[in-house]
mmCIF file of C-alpha atoms and ligand atoms in Angstrom:
data_model
loop_
_atom_site.group_PDB
_atom_site.id
_atom_site.type_symbol
_atom_site.label_atom_id
_atom_site.label_comp_id
_atom_site.label_asym_id
_atom_site.label_seq_id
_atom_site.Cartn_x
_atom_site.Cartn_y
_atom_site.Cartn_z
ATOM 1 C CA UNK A 1 25.938 -50.324 2.335
ATOM 2 C CA UNK A 2 29.297 -51.575 0.445
ATOM 3 C CA UNK A 3 31.042 -50.098 -2.286
ATOM 4 C CA UNK A 4 33.279 -52.758 -4.382
ATOM 5 C CA UNK A 5 36.323 -51.199 -6.238
ATOM 6 C CA UNK A 6 36.218 -51.265 -10.249
ATOM 7 C CA UNK A 7 37.862 -53.686 -11.707
ATOM 8 C CA UNK A 8 38.809 -51.861 -15.664
ATOM 9 C CA UNK A 9 38.345 -54.587 -18.462
ATOM 10 C CA UNK A 10 41.734 -55.246 -20.126
ATOM 11 C CA UNK A 11 41.268 -54.373 -24.080
ATOM 12 C CA UNK A 12 43.563 -54.065 -26.854
ATOM 13 C CA UNK A 13 41.718 -53.158 -29.404
ATOM 14 C CA UNK A 14 42.400 -49.417 -29.678
ATOM 15 C CA UNK A 15 42.271 -47.385 -32.338
ATOM 16 C CA UNK A 16 41.983 -43.549 -33.018
ATOM 17 C CA UNK A 17 38.221 -42.538 -31.649
ATOM 18 C CA UNK A 18 38.295 -45.071 -28.765
ATOM 19 C CA UNK A 19 36.544 -43.502 -26.343
ATOM 20 C CA UNK A 20 35.392 -43.773 -22.727
ATOM 21 C CA UNK A 21 33.865 -42.182 -19.981
ATOM 22 C CA UNK A 22 34.595 -42.466 -16.210
ATOM 23 C CA UNK A 23 32.850 -40.556 -12.971
ATOM 24 C CA UNK A 24 34.509 -39.656 -9.922
ATOM 25 C CA UNK A 25 33.455 -38.356 -6.420
ATOM 26 C CA UNK A 26 35.830 -35.997 -4.137
ATOM 27 C CA UNK A 27 37.334 -37.586 -0.836
ATOM 28 C CA UNK A 28 37.741 -35.791 2.153
ATOM 29 C CA UNK A 29 40.326 -36.274 4.002
ATOM 30 C CA UNK A 30 39.452 -37.421 7.814
ATOM 31 C CA UNK A 31 43.691 -37.620 8.217
ATOM 32 C CA UNK A 32 45.517 -35.515 6.469
ATOM 33 C CA UNK A 33 48.195 -36.004 2.892
ATOM 34 C CA UNK A 34 50.265 -33.479 3.572
ATOM 35 C CA UNK A 35 53.886 -33.416 1.867
ATOM 36 C CA UNK A 36 55.676 -35.904 -0.534
ATOM 37 C CA UNK A 37 59.017 -37.865 0.110
ATOM 38 C CA UNK A 38 58.901 -37.696 -4.128
ATOM 39 C CA UNK A 39 57.860 -35.645 -5.638
ATOM 40 C CA UNK A 40 57.811 -37.298 -9.015
ATOM 41 C CA UNK A 41 56.637 -40.447 -8.603
ATOM 42 C CA UNK A 42 54.127 -38.720 -5.938
ATOM 43 C CA UNK A 43 55.127 -40.874 -2.607
ATOM 44 C CA UNK A 44 53.807 -39.068 0.055
ATOM 45 C CA UNK A 45 55.708 -38.799 3.514
ATOM 46 C CA UNK A 46 52.718 -40.148 5.362
ATOM 47 C CA UNK A 47 49.449 -42.335 5.349
ATOM 48 C CA UNK A 48 45.910 -41.076 4.625
ATOM 49 C CA UNK A 49 42.165 -41.839 5.527
ATOM 50 C CA UNK A 50 39.467 -40.247 3.389
ATOM 51 C CA UNK A 51 35.676 -40.377 2.811
ATOM 52 C CA UNK A 52 34.371 -40.449 -0.125
ATOM 53 C CA UNK A 53 31.616 -37.790 -0.939
ATOM 54 C CA UNK A 54 28.565 -39.076 -2.777
ATOM 55 C CA UNK A 55 28.131 -35.107 -3.731
ATOM 56 C CA UNK A 56 30.052 -33.105 -6.517
ATOM 57 C CA UNK A 57 30.786 -36.093 -8.934
ATOM 58 C CA UNK A 58 33.474 -35.570 -12.222
ATOM 59 C CA UNK A 59 32.733 -36.891 -15.267
ATOM 60 C CA UNK A 60 35.350 -37.255 -17.740
ATOM 61 C CA UNK A 61 35.175 -38.617 -21.266
ATOM 62 C CA UNK A 62 38.994 -39.411 -22.925
ATOM 63 C CA UNK A 63 39.009 -40.017 -26.885
ATOM 64 C CA UNK A 64 41.699 -41.152 -28.856
ATOM 65 C CA UNK A 65 42.190 -38.592 -31.692
ATOM 66 C CA UNK A 66 44.457 -37.711 -34.608
ATOM 67 C CA UNK A 67 46.050 -34.550 -34.151
ATOM 68 C CA UNK A 68 49.649 -32.965 -33.058
ATOM 69 C CA UNK A 69 48.915 -32.328 -29.352
ATOM 70 C CA UNK A 70 45.993 -33.345 -26.346
ATOM 71 C CA UNK A 71 42.842 -31.161 -26.065
ATOM 72 C CA UNK A 72 41.810 -30.613 -22.952
ATOM 73 C CA UNK A 73 38.378 -29.189 -22.129
ATOM 74 C CA UNK A 74 37.732 -28.079 -18.580
ATOM 75 C CA UNK A 75 34.167 -27.116 -17.434
ATOM 76 C CA UNK A 76 33.310 -26.081 -20.639
ATOM 77 C CA UNK A 77 36.402 -24.307 -21.658
ATOM 78 C CA UNK A 78 39.583 -25.117 -23.251
ATOM 79 C CA UNK A 79 42.634 -25.836 -21.306
ATOM 80 C CA UNK A 80 45.950 -23.963 -21.327
ATOM 81 C CA UNK A 81 49.168 -23.225 -19.152
ATOM 82 C CA UNK A 82 49.306 -24.969 -16.330
ATOM 83 C CA UNK A 83 46.847 -26.960 -15.701
ATOM 84 C CA UNK A 84 46.490 -28.439 -19.234
ATOM 85 C CA UNK A 85 50.120 -29.296 -18.821
ATOM 86 C CA UNK A 86 49.200 -31.346 -15.561
ATOM 87 C CA UNK A 87 46.732 -33.381 -18.356
ATOM 88 C CA UNK A 88 49.203 -34.327 -20.726
ATOM 89 C CA UNK A 89 52.031 -35.249 -18.470
ATOM 90 C CA UNK A 90 48.983 -37.703 -16.675
ATOM 91 C CA UNK A 91 48.198 -38.577 -20.785
ATOM 92 C CA UNK A 92 51.921 -39.004 -21.295
ATOM 93 C CA UNK A 93 52.239 -41.421 -18.518
ATOM 94 C CA UNK A 94 49.376 -43.535 -19.575
ATOM 95 C CA UNK A 95 51.018 -43.466 -23.141
ATOM 96 C CA UNK A 96 54.271 -44.809 -21.661
ATOM 97 C CA UNK A 97 52.033 -47.517 -20.092
ATOM 98 C CA UNK A 98 50.214 -48.552 -22.853
ATOM 99 C CA UNK A 99 52.808 -48.398 -25.642
ATOM 100 C CA UNK A 100 50.314 -46.075 -27.361
ATOM 101 C CA UNK A 101 51.065 -43.097 -29.342
ATOM 102 C CA UNK A 102 48.089 -41.476 -29.951
ATOM 103 C CA UNK A 103 46.939 -38.065 -28.428
ATOM 104 C CA UNK A 104 43.617 -37.572 -26.948
ATOM 105 C CA UNK A 105 41.068 -34.882 -26.850
ATOM 106 C CA UNK A 106 40.086 -34.830 -22.860
ATOM 107 C CA UNK A 107 35.985 -33.464 -21.951
ATOM 108 C CA UNK A 108 35.891 -32.947 -17.868
ATOM 109 C CA UNK A 109 32.971 -31.701 -15.961
ATOM 110 C CA UNK A 110 33.603 -31.075 -12.734
ATOM 111 C CA UNK A 111 29.968 -30.344 -10.680
ATOM 112 C CA UNK A 112 31.854 -29.006 -7.360
ATOM 113 C CA UNK A 113 34.042 -25.863 -6.820
ATOM 114 C CA UNK A 114 37.433 -26.041 -9.062
ATOM 115 C CA UNK A 115 40.671 -25.548 -7.056
ATOM 116 C CA UNK A 116 38.871 -24.114 -3.968
ATOM 117 C CA UNK A 117 40.207 -26.997 -1.491
ATOM 118 C CA UNK A 118 37.669 -29.149 -1.975
ATOM 119 C CA UNK A 119 38.753 -32.123 -3.497
ATOM 120 C CA UNK A 120 37.893 -31.380 -6.957
ATOM 121 C CA UNK A 121 41.254 -32.249 -8.382
ATOM 122 C CA UNK A 122 40.575 -35.704 -6.462
ATOM 123 C CA UNK A 123 37.719 -36.585 -8.598
ATOM 124 C CA UNK A 124 39.447 -35.173 -11.750
ATOM 125 C CA UNK A 125 42.170 -37.365 -11.745
ATOM 126 C CA UNK A 126 40.254 -40.621 -10.456
ATOM 127 C CA UNK A 127 37.972 -39.597 -13.384
ATOM 128 C CA UNK A 128 40.894 -39.288 -15.835
ATOM 129 C CA UNK A 129 42.396 -42.289 -14.544
ATOM 130 C CA UNK A 130 39.636 -44.568 -14.979
ATOM 131 C CA UNK A 131 38.758 -43.036 -18.153
ATOM 132 C CA UNK A 132 42.102 -42.841 -19.911
ATOM 133 C CA UNK A 133 43.147 -46.223 -19.051
ATOM 134 C CA UNK A 134 39.889 -47.741 -20.278
ATOM 135 C CA UNK A 135 39.888 -45.343 -23.784
ATOM 136 C CA UNK A 136 43.645 -46.604 -24.041
ATOM 137 C CA UNK A 137 43.343 -50.354 -23.073
ATOM 138 C CA UNK A 138 45.498 -50.358 -20.480
ATOM 139 C CA UNK A 139 44.501 -53.176 -18.321
ATOM 140 C CA UNK A 140 44.448 -51.464 -14.728
ATOM 141 C CA UNK A 141 42.897 -52.801 -11.705
ATOM 142 C CA UNK A 142 41.699 -51.113 -9.344
ATOM 143 C CA UNK A 143 44.805 -51.177 -7.020
ATOM 144 C CA UNK A 144 46.895 -50.205 -10.303
ATOM 145 C CA UNK A 145 44.490 -47.688 -11.138
ATOM 146 C CA UNK A 146 44.808 -46.141 -7.625
ATOM 147 C CA UNK A 147 48.732 -45.826 -8.461
ATOM 148 C CA UNK A 148 47.933 -43.946 -11.311
ATOM 149 C CA UNK A 149 45.388 -41.374 -10.556
ATOM 150 C CA UNK A 150 48.388 -41.119 -7.599
ATOM 151 C CA UNK A 151 50.512 -39.300 -10.565
ATOM 152 C CA UNK A 152 47.926 -36.886 -11.678
ATOM 153 C CA UNK A 153 46.979 -35.925 -7.371
ATOM 154 C CA UNK A 154 47.847 -37.712 -4.677
ATOM 155 C CA UNK A 155 44.696 -37.208 -3.231
ATOM 156 C CA UNK A 156 43.090 -38.814 -6.314
ATOM 157 C CA UNK A 157 44.115 -42.478 -5.447
ATOM 158 C CA UNK A 158 41.920 -42.270 -2.687
ATOM 159 C CA UNK A 159 38.801 -41.734 -4.665
ATOM 160 C CA UNK A 160 39.028 -44.768 -6.588
ATOM 161 C CA UNK A 161 36.875 -46.177 -4.127
ATOM 162 C CA UNK A 162 34.149 -45.417 -2.455
ATOM 163 C CA UNK A 163 33.053 -45.447 1.098
ATOM 164 C CA UNK A 164 36.310 -45.309 4.128
ATOM 165 C CA UNK A 165 39.615 -44.964 2.095
ATOM 166 C CA UNK A 166 43.545 -45.437 3.149
ATOM 167 C CA UNK A 167 46.150 -44.366 1.510
ATOM 168 C CA UNK A 168 49.225 -46.720 2.051
ATOM 169 C CA UNK A 169 52.166 -44.482 2.704
ATOM 170 C CA UNK A 170 54.136 -47.044 0.881
ATOM 171 C CA UNK A 171 57.943 -48.388 1.928
ATOM 172 C CA UNK A 172 60.911 -47.206 -0.026
ATOM 173 C CA UNK A 173 61.307 -44.993 -2.932
ATOM 174 C CA UNK A 174 61.067 -45.788 -6.911
ATOM 175 C CA UNK A 175 59.935 -48.747 -8.090
ATOM 176 C CA UNK A 176 59.268 -49.883 -4.381
ATOM 177 C CA UNK A 177 57.760 -47.032 -3.615
ATOM 178 C CA UNK A 178 55.392 -47.118 -6.200
ATOM 179 C CA UNK A 179 54.526 -50.012 -6.291
ATOM 180 C CA UNK A 180 53.494 -49.900 -2.269
ATOM 181 C CA UNK A 181 51.659 -46.432 -2.390
ATOM 182 C CA UNK A 182 48.167 -47.127 -3.589
ATOM 183 C CA UNK A 183 44.509 -46.662 -1.867
ATOM 184 C CA UNK A 184 42.341 -49.392 -0.953
ATOM 185 C CA UNK A 185 38.583 -48.993 0.821
ATOM 186 C CA UNK A 186 38.837 -50.270 4.108
ATOM 187 C CA UNK A 187 35.226 -50.465 5.434
ATOM 188 C CA UNK A 188 33.571 -49.254 8.453
ATOM 189 C CA UNK A 189 30.062 -48.377 6.389
ATOM 190 C CA UNK A 190 28.384 -48.827 9.450
ATOM 191 C CA UNK A 191 29.342 -45.920 10.488
ATOM 192 C CA UNK A 192 27.771 -43.892 7.995
ATOM 193 C CA UNK A 193 28.003 -39.989 9.260
ATOM 194 C CA UNK A 194 27.122 -36.934 7.765
ATOM 195 C CA UNK A 195 29.517 -34.285 6.403
ATOM 196 C CA UNK A 196 28.148 -30.919 5.519
ATOM 197 C CA UNK A 197 30.199 -28.500 3.228
ATOM 198 C CA UNK A 198 30.620 -25.269 4.200
ATOM 199 C CA UNK A 199 31.160 -23.690 1.398
ATOM 200 C CA UNK A 200 32.580 -19.935 1.602
ATOM 201 C CA UNK A 201 34.535 -18.862 -0.865
ATOM 202 C CA UNK A 202 34.377 -20.588 -4.776
ATOM 203 C CA UNK A 203 37.709 -18.691 -5.983
ATOM 204 C CA UNK A 204 40.326 -20.975 -7.075
ATOM 205 C CA UNK A 205 43.133 -20.763 -3.926
ATOM 206 C CA UNK A 206 46.085 -18.999 -4.385
ATOM 207 C CA UNK A 207 49.012 -20.802 -3.861
ATOM 208 C CA UNK A 208 48.750 -24.399 -5.119
ATOM 209 C CA UNK A 209 48.552 -27.406 -2.368
ATOM 210 C CA UNK A 210 51.419 -28.781 -4.630
ATOM 211 C CA UNK A 211 53.782 -25.678 -3.758
ATOM 212 C CA UNK A 212 52.389 -25.240 -0.374
ATOM 213 C CA UNK A 213 53.306 -29.005 0.510
ATOM 214 C CA UNK A 214 56.882 -28.774 -0.811
ATOM 215 C CA UNK A 215 57.191 -25.544 1.357
ATOM 216 C CA UNK A 216 55.666 -26.608 4.642
ATOM 217 C CA UNK A 217 58.593 -29.748 4.008
ATOM 218 C CA UNK A 218 61.128 -27.849 3.346
ATOM 219 C CA UNK A 219 60.864 -25.314 6.185
ATOM 220 C CA UNK A 220 58.891 -25.677 8.552
ATOM 221 C CA UNK A 221 60.107 -26.587 11.726
ATOM 222 C CA UNK A 222 56.381 -27.830 12.831
ATOM 223 C CA UNK A 223 56.036 -30.386 9.889
ATOM 224 C CA UNK A 224 58.244 -33.227 11.314
ATOM 225 C CA UNK A 225 55.962 -33.254 14.737
ATOM 226 C CA UNK A 226 53.006 -33.018 12.740
ATOM 227 C CA UNK A 227 54.216 -35.777 10.103
ATOM 228 C CA UNK A 228 54.423 -38.298 13.234
ATOM 229 C CA UNK A 229 52.259 -37.689 14.829
ATOM 230 C CA UNK A 230 49.970 -38.406 11.727
ATOM 231 C CA UNK A 231 51.065 -41.950 11.792
ATOM 232 C CA UNK A 232 49.483 -42.322 15.396
ATOM 233 C CA UNK A 233 46.591 -40.563 14.160
ATOM 234 C CA UNK A 234 45.822 -43.169 10.793
ATOM 235 C CA UNK A 235 45.809 -45.764 13.648
ATOM 236 C CA UNK A 236 43.825 -44.444 16.132
ATOM 237 C CA UNK A 237 41.036 -43.633 13.348
ATOM 238 C CA UNK A 238 41.119 -47.544 12.022
ATOM 239 C CA UNK A 239 40.187 -48.301 15.130
ATOM 240 C CA UNK A 240 37.729 -45.650 16.071
ATOM 241 C CA UNK A 241 36.148 -45.887 12.495
ATOM 242 C CA UNK A 242 36.035 -49.860 13.153
ATOM 243 C CA UNK A 243 33.647 -49.356 16.880
ATOM 244 C CA UNK A 244 31.432 -46.687 14.807
ATOM 245 C CA UNK A 245 32.768 -44.455 17.754
ATOM 246 C CA UNK A 246 31.600 -40.652 15.905
ATOM 247 C CA UNK A 247 33.444 -38.094 18.548
ATOM 248 C CA UNK A 248 36.511 -40.505 18.379
ATOM 249 C CA UNK A 249 36.790 -40.045 14.475
ATOM 250 C CA UNK A 250 35.864 -36.131 14.671
ATOM 251 C CA UNK A 251 38.601 -35.312 17.431
ATOM 252 C CA UNK A 252 41.330 -37.366 15.740
ATOM 253 C CA UNK A 253 40.202 -35.569 12.328
ATOM 254 C CA UNK A 254 39.681 -31.744 14.188
ATOM 255 C CA UNK A 255 42.611 -32.042 15.564
ATOM 256 C CA UNK A 256 44.941 -33.527 12.291
ATOM 257 C CA UNK A 257 43.612 -30.893 10.430
ATOM 258 C CA UNK A 258 44.698 -27.995 12.524
ATOM 259 C CA UNK A 259 48.041 -29.250 12.790
ATOM 260 C CA UNK A 260 48.560 -29.874 9.309
ATOM 261 C CA UNK A 261 47.526 -25.617 8.829
ATOM 262 C CA UNK A 262 49.365 -25.339 11.577
ATOM 263 C CA UNK A 263 52.516 -26.316 10.064
ATOM 264 C CA UNK A 264 51.965 -24.385 7.264
ATOM 265 C CA UNK A 265 51.780 -21.167 9.237
ATOM 266 C CA UNK A 266 55.046 -21.466 10.162
ATOM 267 C CA UNK A 267 56.360 -22.248 6.513
ATOM 268 C CA UNK A 268 58.726 -19.633 5.236
ATOM 269 C CA UNK A 269 57.090 -17.844 3.749
ATOM 270 C CA UNK A 270 54.055 -19.237 5.586
ATOM 271 C CA UNK A 271 50.858 -20.262 3.873
ATOM 272 C CA UNK A 272 47.487 -19.385 5.225
ATOM 273 C CA UNK A 273 44.732 -20.793 3.473
ATOM 274 C CA UNK A 274 41.888 -19.860 6.796
ATOM 275 C CA UNK A 275 39.903 -17.282 5.983
ATOM 276 C CA UNK A 276 37.566 -14.998 8.471
ATOM 277 C CA UNK A 277 35.136 -16.511 7.178
ATOM 278 C CA UNK A 278 36.645 -20.882 7.769
ATOM 279 C CA UNK A 279 37.305 -19.082 11.778
ATOM 280 C CA UNK A 280 33.775 -18.428 12.200
ATOM 281 C CA UNK A 281 32.869 -21.241 10.373
ATOM 282 C CA UNK A 282 35.321 -23.141 13.358
ATOM 283 C CA UNK A 283 33.776 -21.266 16.348
ATOM 284 C CA UNK A 284 30.037 -22.232 15.458
ATOM 285 C CA UNK A 285 31.548 -25.337 15.372
ATOM 286 C CA UNK A 286 32.876 -25.501 18.795
ATOM 287 C CA UNK A 287 29.654 -23.796 19.637
ATOM 288 C CA UNK A 288 27.731 -26.598 18.266
ATOM 289 C CA UNK A 289 30.128 -28.758 20.672
ATOM 290 C CA UNK A 290 29.118 -26.852 23.903
ATOM 291 C CA UNK A 291 25.767 -27.499 22.988
ATOM 292 C CA UNK A 292 26.258 -31.205 23.175
ATOM 293 C CA UNK A 293 26.136 -32.084 19.296
ATOM 294 C CA UNK A 294 28.848 -34.022 18.398
ATOM 295 C CA UNK A 295 30.340 -31.529 15.215
ATOM 296 C CA UNK A 296 34.152 -31.653 13.971
ATOM 297 C CA UNK A 297 35.339 -29.856 11.649
ATOM 298 C CA UNK A 298 38.052 -30.513 9.081
ATOM 299 C CA UNK A 299 40.109 -28.067 6.654
ATOM 300 C CA UNK A 300 41.943 -28.946 3.428
ATOM 301 C CA UNK A 301 44.426 -26.783 1.034
ATOM 302 C CA UNK A 302 41.176 -23.933 0.979
ATOM 303 C CA UNK A 303 39.046 -21.370 3.120
ATOM 304 C CA UNK A 304 36.406 -23.893 3.195
ATOM 305 C CA UNK A 305 35.106 -25.869 6.009
ATOM 306 C CA UNK A 306 33.523 -29.399 6.211
ATOM 307 C CA UNK A 307 31.367 -30.805 9.234
ATOM 308 C CA UNK A 308 31.626 -33.927 10.464
ATOM 309 C CA UNK A 309 27.712 -35.267 12.035
ATOM 310 C CA UNK A 310 26.296 -37.524 12.434
ATOM 311 C CA UNK A 311 23.082 -38.157 10.462
ATOM 312 C CA UNK A 312 20.785 -37.425 12.673
ATOM 313 C CA UNK A 313 21.958 -34.000 13.620
ATOM 314 C CA UNK A 314 22.925 -32.855 9.686
ATOM 315 C CA UNK A 315 19.924 -30.540 9.794
ATOM 316 C CA UNK A 316 20.746 -28.258 12.353
ATOM 317 C CA UNK A 317 24.457 -28.937 11.883
ATOM 318 C CA UNK A 318 23.694 -27.226 8.637
ATOM 319 C CA UNK A 319 21.494 -24.998 9.809
ATOM 320 C CA UNK A 320 23.525 -23.537 12.088
ATOM 321 C CA UNK A 321 26.709 -23.352 9.944
ATOM 322 C CA UNK A 322 24.243 -21.306 7.327
ATOM 323 C CA UNK A 323 23.403 -19.021 9.828
ATOM 324 C CA UNK A 324 27.314 -18.071 10.540
ATOM 325 C CA UNK A 325 26.768 -15.712 7.899
ATOM 326 C CA UNK A 326 25.016 -14.876 3.927
ATOM 327 C CA UNK A 327 28.429 -16.049 2.836
ATOM 328 C CA UNK A 328 28.511 -19.656 4.141
ATOM 329 C CA UNK A 329 26.521 -22.360 1.655
ATOM 330 C CA UNK A 330 25.918 -25.563 2.827
ATOM 331 C CA UNK A 331 25.841 -28.960 0.912
ATOM 332 C CA UNK A 332 25.323 -32.256 2.749
ATOM 333 C CA UNK A 333 26.910 -35.541 2.168
ATOM 334 C CA UNK A 334 27.240 -38.830 2.554
ATOM 335 C CA UNK A 335 29.563 -41.754 1.734
ATOM 336 C CA UNK A 336 29.227 -42.358 -2.004
ATOM 337 C CA UNK A 337 30.916 -44.772 -4.463
ATOM 338 C CA UNK A 338 33.848 -45.331 -5.447
ATOM 339 C CA UNK A 339 35.380 -44.079 -9.066
ATOM 340 C CA UNK A 340 32.757 -46.489 -12.378
ATOM 341 C CA UNK A 341 33.093 -46.503 -15.989
ATOM 342 C CA UNK A 342 29.969 -45.152 -17.634
ATOM 343 C CA UNK A 343 28.288 -47.408 -20.120
ATOM 344 C CA UNK A 344 28.537 -45.257 -23.567
ATOM 345 C CA UNK A 345 31.722 -44.775 -24.049
ATOM 346 C CA UNK A 346 32.353 -47.722 -26.485
ATOM 347 C CA UNK A 347 35.092 -48.349 -24.324
HETATM 348 O O1 PMV B 1 46.185 -34.267 -4.113
HETATM 349 P P1 PMV B 1 46.579 -32.974 -3.863
HETATM 350 O O2 PMV B 1 48.192 -33.607 -4.281
HETATM 351 O O3 PMV B 1 45.757 -31.811 -4.314
HETATM 352 O O4 PMV B 1 46.650 -32.689 -2.314
HETATM 353 C C1 PMV B 1 45.477 -32.523 -1.389
HETATM 354 C C2 PMV B 1 46.057 -32.379 -0.109
HETATM 355 C C3 PMV B 1 44.942 -32.556 1.041
HETATM 356 O O5 PMV B 1 43.417 -32.241 0.464
HETATM 357 C C4 PMV B 1 45.058 -30.812 1.596
HETATM 358 C C5 PMV B 1 44.529 -33.295 1.683
HETATM 359 C C6 PMV B 1 44.026 -34.305 1.567
HETATM 360 O O6 PMV B 1 44.544 -35.652 2.043
HETATM 361 O O7 PMV B 1 43.352 -34.681 0.387
#
């Protein structure tokens, strides 16, 4: 199984009504991105590594319209306030790059829980970057698209690609930082793990990851330690994927995620995404390991836990997680594809 990056066509015949449709999948980081060194350019403090999933795709259509402002429809409702502003700001970037001024109608449908720490912003902004670049006739190869998606949501830079993906922190500030901070696929698909998503909560989180990162970087004395360790974890993780060492991959991922949450717990004021249900799922993962099953947890900015294991163990792991309580629902994911344009948009 290999995942090749998309290459977008360059086409300058853009007019009102030009439309493109893109699909992208979420990714779950095994070495997390947590903290920006530049907020405007979305340059991360540390590099990160993820697996793109084959579930919960987002499909986004972008059409150029006549009209005084962008119109954004997310999951069937017209977006307003902060979620509208975030999309409109991203379109401003695309307009600046493409030298065009038309507004757009954006229609986006996400099939997973939104804003609940299950990477909906990653699939969302990867699909938006792909569709908007194409609709505005912006020639962008996969690396450029990854840098663009990064500006919408850092983790979206990784969802441009399928399989295992590294997002380089990049070097320097300003343009040098922008050019060097992109994601790329790293191979290693032979590991071919399963990832069980244990959904305990569909609610949107109370503190956005943007705000939580800001607060952690600014005030947690544990943050520098986590960030320093993350660079080492990234190196070790690449090697562990390469040699198909699932227990090592899992151990590194679990430690990195728990460390990220530990650093948040010591922010001022503290941020706590973990719920009693998350802890119950973490206990079940420990019990599985005590039973000899190589299962390892990771948790993003929310209460939901995802559990990495071998495909051969996926049914047992999923059943064990569901047995934790009625509040746990599971979905089983595997390595998934990168963002693609859908034939049918006119571009
Ligand atoms: O992409 P953002 O800005 O929503 O940040 C997401 C950060 C984590 O999901 C917690 C970790 C990661 O690397 O995806």
